[in-house]
C-alpha cells in the first residue's frame, strides 16, 4: 500500500489485515517503485496507491511501474485510492495504468470487492 497520510494508512491497513491480507506500507510513489523493483517477481499480489503524495505522485508511480522491464509490472493490479471521486479523476488513473479507483474514505466492503475482482481478473490473464 502506498499512502502518505498516516491515519489513512492505519485505517486501510486495519481493513486489509482484518480480511486476511499481509500489508507492506510505503509513504510515496518513489518508495513504491523502489520496493517493487527490489522485490522478486510475484512478491506482491496488488498495489493500493494513493494518488496525491509528495516526492512522486501515484499516477507517475503507476506509469513508472508499468514501464519496468519485468512481466509482473505489466500485470499486477494497481488500485487508486483518492479523495477525488470525479469521473475525470478515475479516467486519469486508468490512463496512468491503474486498474481500478477507490474513493476515500475507504469502505470496507468496496475495498474487499475491488481487490477480489482485480485479483480474479489478474489470475484469469495468467491462465
PDB file of C-alpha atoms in Angstrom:
ATOM      1  CA  UNK A   1       0.000   0.000   0.000  1.00  0.00           C
ATOM      2  CA  UNK A   2       1.228   3.462  -0.867  1.00  0.00           C
ATOM      3  CA  UNK A   3      -0.195   6.195   1.373  1.00  0.00           C
ATOM      4  CA  UNK A   4       1.464   9.327   2.751  1.00  0.00           C
ATOM      5  CA  UNK A   5      -1.221  10.096   5.347  1.00  0.00           C
ATOM      6  CA  UNK A   6      -0.505   8.057   8.464  1.00  0.00           C
ATOM      7  CA  UNK A   7      -4.110   7.885   9.681  1.00  0.00           C
ATOM      8  CA  UNK A   8      -5.420   6.850   6.251  1.00  0.00           C
ATOM      9  CA  UNK A   9      -2.688   4.208   6.070  1.00  0.00           C
ATOM     10  CA  UNK A  10      -3.594   2.831   9.506  1.00  0.00           C
ATOM     11  CA  UNK A  11      -7.297   2.634   8.659  1.00  0.00           C
ATOM     12  CA  UNK A  12      -6.703   0.945   5.301  1.00  0.00           C
ATOM     13  CA  UNK A  13      -4.159  -1.454   6.793  1.00  0.00           C
ATOM     14  CA  UNK A  14      -6.635  -2.412   9.529  1.00  0.00           C
ATOM     15  CA  UNK A  15      -9.356  -3.105   6.930  1.00  0.00           C
ATOM     16  CA  UNK A  16      -6.986  -5.198   4.849  1.00  0.00           C
ATOM     17  CA  UNK A  17      -5.457  -7.234   7.676  1.00  0.00           C
ATOM     18  CA  UNK A  18      -8.933  -7.905   9.121  1.00  0.00           C
ATOM     19  CA  UNK A  19      -9.676  -9.582   5.789  1.00  0.00           C
ATOM     20  CA  UNK A  20      -6.512 -11.698   5.921  1.00  0.00           C
ATOM     21  CA  UNK A  21      -4.167  -9.582   3.810  1.00  0.00           C
ATOM     22  CA  UNK A  22      -0.483  -9.120   4.529  1.00  0.00           C
ATOM     23  CA  UNK A  23       0.288  -5.424   4.068  1.00  0.00           C
ATOM     24  CA  UNK A  24       3.518  -3.551   3.413  1.00  0.00           C
ATOM     25  CA  UNK A  25       3.169   0.237   3.503  1.00  0.00           C
ATOM     26  CA  UNK A  26       5.339   2.939   1.948  1.00  0.00           C
ATOM     27  CA  UNK A  27       4.812   6.710   2.032  1.00  0.00           C
ATOM     28  CA  UNK A  28       5.208   7.896  -1.573  1.00  0.00           C
ATOM     29  CA  UNK A  29       5.335   6.796  -5.176  1.00  0.00           C
ATOM     30  CA  UNK A  30       9.118   6.736  -5.368  1.00  0.00           C
ATOM     31  CA  UNK A  31       9.312   4.332  -2.414  1.00  0.00           C
ATOM     32  CA  UNK A  32       6.647   2.183  -4.092  1.00  0.00           C
ATOM     33  CA  UNK A  33       8.653   1.968  -7.314  1.00  0.00           C
ATOM     34  CA  UNK A  34      11.865   1.203  -5.396  1.00  0.00           C
ATOM     35  CA  UNK A  35      10.227  -1.530  -3.276  1.00  0.00           C
ATOM     36  CA  UNK A  36       8.586  -3.093  -6.316  1.00  0.00           C
ATOM     37  CA  UNK A  37      11.829  -3.007  -8.333  1.00  0.00           C
ATOM     38  CA  UNK A  38      13.796  -4.593  -5.467  1.00  0.00           C
ATOM     39  CA  UNK A  39      11.249  -7.376  -4.928  1.00  0.00           C
ATOM     40  CA  UNK A  40      11.221 -10.793  -6.529  1.00  0.00           C
ATOM     41  CA  UNK A  41       8.572 -11.132  -9.256  1.00  0.00           C
ATOM     42  CA  UNK A  42       5.310 -12.290  -7.708  1.00  0.00           C
ATOM     43  CA  UNK A  43       6.091 -10.876  -4.245  1.00  0.00           C
ATOM     44  CA  UNK A  44       3.083  -8.548  -4.389  1.00  0.00           C
ATOM     45  CA  UNK A  45      -0.443  -9.506  -5.469  1.00  0.00           C
ATOM     46  CA  UNK A  46      -1.882  -5.996  -5.652  1.00  0.00           C
ATOM     47  CA  UNK A  47      -0.801  -2.377  -5.136  1.00  0.00           C
ATOM     48  CA  UNK A  48      -3.136   0.109  -3.448  1.00  0.00           C
ATOM     49  CA  UNK A  49      -1.868   3.544  -4.443  1.00  0.00           C
ATOM     50  CA  UNK A  50      -2.818   6.972  -3.140  1.00  0.00           C
ATOM     51  CA  UNK A  51      -2.838   9.489  -5.980  1.00  0.00           C
ATOM     52  CA  UNK A  52      -1.736  12.750  -4.363  1.00  0.00           C
ATOM     53  CA  UNK A  53       1.560  12.287  -2.493  1.00  0.00           C
ATOM     54  CA  UNK A  54       4.836  14.157  -2.041  1.00  0.00           C
ATOM     55  CA  UNK A  55       8.067  13.133  -3.804  1.00  0.00           C
ATOM     56  CA  UNK A  56       6.276  11.139  -6.551  1.00  0.00           C
ATOM     57  CA  UNK A  57       2.511  11.075  -7.054  1.00  0.00           C
ATOM     58  CA  UNK A  58       0.551   7.886  -7.621  1.00  0.00           C
ATOM     59  CA  UNK A  59      -0.068   8.467 -11.331  1.00  0.00           C
ATOM     60  CA  UNK A  60       3.657   8.845 -12.043  1.00  0.00           C
ATOM     61  CA  UNK A  61       4.450   5.828  -9.859  1.00  0.00           C
ATOM     62  CA  UNK A  62       1.884   3.674 -11.678  1.00  0.00           C
ATOM     63  CA  UNK A  63       3.307   4.680 -15.080  1.00  0.00           C
ATOM     64  CA  UNK A  64       6.851   4.001 -13.834  1.00  0.00           C
ATOM     65  CA  UNK A  65       5.923   0.547 -12.522  1.00  0.00           C
ATOM     66  CA  UNK A  66       4.135  -0.334 -15.776  1.00  0.00           C
ATOM     67  CA  UNK A  67       7.271   0.669 -17.728  1.00  0.00           C
ATOM     68  CA  UNK A  68       9.595  -1.634 -15.763  1.00  0.00           C
ATOM     69  CA  UNK A  69      11.211  -4.482 -17.685  1.00  0.00           C
ATOM     70  CA  UNK A  70       9.544  -7.356 -15.841  1.00  0.00           C
ATOM     71  CA  UNK A  71       6.371  -9.249 -16.602  1.00  0.00           C
ATOM     72  CA  UNK A  72       4.579  -8.719 -13.283  1.00  0.00           C
ATOM     73  CA  UNK A  73       4.959  -4.938 -13.701  1.00  0.00           C
ATOM     74  CA  UNK A  74       2.576  -5.155 -16.644  1.00  0.00           C
ATOM     75  CA  UNK A  75       0.001  -7.345 -14.904  1.00  0.00           C
ATOM     76  CA  UNK A  76      -0.081  -6.518 -11.173  1.00  0.00           C
ATOM     77  CA  UNK A  77      -3.365  -4.831 -10.272  1.00  0.00           C
ATOM     78  CA  UNK A  78      -2.787  -1.204  -9.235  1.00  0.00           C
ATOM     79  CA  UNK A  79      -5.788   0.282  -7.451  1.00  0.00           C
ATOM     80  CA  UNK A  80      -6.028   4.038  -6.928  1.00  0.00           C
ATOM     81  CA  UNK A  81      -7.161   5.418  -3.576  1.00  0.00           C
ATOM     82  CA  UNK A  82      -8.162   9.063  -3.776  1.00  0.00           C
ATOM     83  CA  UNK A  83     -10.398  11.695  -2.260  1.00  0.00           C
ATOM     84  CA  UNK A  84     -11.109  12.849  -5.820  1.00  0.00           C
ATOM     85  CA  UNK A  85     -14.111  10.744  -6.793  1.00  0.00           C
ATOM     86  CA  UNK A  86     -14.972  12.508 -10.052  1.00  0.00           C
ATOM     87  CA  UNK A  87     -15.118  10.581 -13.329  1.00  0.00           C
ATOM     88  CA  UNK A  88     -12.224  12.619 -14.761  1.00  0.00           C
ATOM     89  CA  UNK A  89     -10.028  11.561 -11.835  1.00  0.00           C
ATOM     90  CA  UNK A  90     -10.858   7.897 -12.393  1.00  0.00           C
ATOM     91  CA  UNK A  91     -10.059   8.321 -16.102  1.00  0.00           C
ATOM     92  CA  UNK A  92      -6.644   9.839 -15.279  1.00  0.00           C
ATOM     93  CA  UNK A  93      -5.925   6.839 -13.052  1.00  0.00           C
ATOM     94  CA  UNK A  94      -6.830   4.392 -15.827  1.00  0.00           C
ATOM     95  CA  UNK A  95      -4.719   6.335 -18.352  1.00  0.00           C
ATOM     96  CA  UNK A  96      -1.753   6.030 -15.955  1.00  0.00           C
ATOM     97  CA  UNK A  97      -2.086   2.237 -15.986  1.00  0.00           C
ATOM     98  CA  UNK A  98      -4.166   1.739 -12.862  1.00  0.00           C
ATOM     99  CA  UNK A  99      -6.851  -0.940 -12.938  1.00  0.00           C
ATOM    100  CA  UNK A 100      -9.457   0.454 -10.552  1.00  0.00           C
ATOM    101  CA  UNK A 101     -10.330   3.516  -8.496  1.00  0.00           C
ATOM    102  CA  UNK A 102     -11.485   3.654  -4.851  1.00  0.00           C
ATOM    103  CA  UNK A 103     -12.844   6.860  -3.346  1.00  0.00           C
ATOM    104  CA  UNK A 104     -11.780   7.917   0.137  1.00  0.00           C
ATOM    105  CA  UNK A 105     -12.881   7.477   2.794  1.00  0.00           C
ATOM    106  CA  UNK A 106     -12.429   3.807   2.009  1.00  0.00           C
ATOM    107  CA  UNK A 107     -15.365   1.489   2.507  1.00  0.00           C
ATOM    108  CA  UNK A 108     -14.527  -1.974   3.884  1.00  0.00           C
ATOM    109  CA  UNK A 109     -16.891  -3.855   1.557  1.00  0.00           C
ATOM    110  CA  UNK A 110     -15.894  -1.838  -1.521  1.00  0.00           C
ATOM    111  CA  UNK A 111     -12.152  -2.303  -0.936  1.00  0.00           C
ATOM    112  CA  UNK A 112     -12.610  -6.063  -0.454  1.00  0.00           C
ATOM    113  CA  UNK A 113     -14.835  -6.347  -3.540  1.00  0.00           C
ATOM    114  CA  UNK A 114     -12.471  -4.299  -5.735  1.00  0.00           C
ATOM    115  CA  UNK A 115      -9.361  -6.232  -4.686  1.00  0.00           C
ATOM    116  CA  UNK A 116     -11.159  -9.565  -5.220  1.00  0.00           C
ATOM    117  CA  UNK A 117     -12.336  -8.519  -8.698  1.00  0.00           C
ATOM    118  CA  UNK A 118      -8.886  -7.296  -9.743  1.00  0.00           C
ATOM    119  CA  UNK A 119      -7.156 -10.426  -8.414  1.00  0.00           C
ATOM    120  CA  UNK A 120      -9.646 -12.634 -10.291  1.00  0.00           C
ATOM    121  CA  UNK A 121      -9.028 -10.629 -13.466  1.00  0.00           C
ATOM    122  CA  UNK A 122      -5.262 -10.808 -12.980  1.00  0.00           C
ATOM    123  CA  UNK A 123      -5.337 -14.562 -12.316  1.00  0.00           C
ATOM    124  CA  UNK A 124      -7.532 -15.144 -15.378  1.00  0.00           C
ATOM    125  CA  UNK A 125      -4.902 -13.386 -17.506  1.00  0.00           C
ATOM    126  CA  UNK A 126      -2.211 -15.780 -16.246  1.00  0.00           C
ATOM    127  CA  UNK A 127      -4.145 -18.966 -17.052  1.00  0.00           C
TER     128      UNK A 127
END
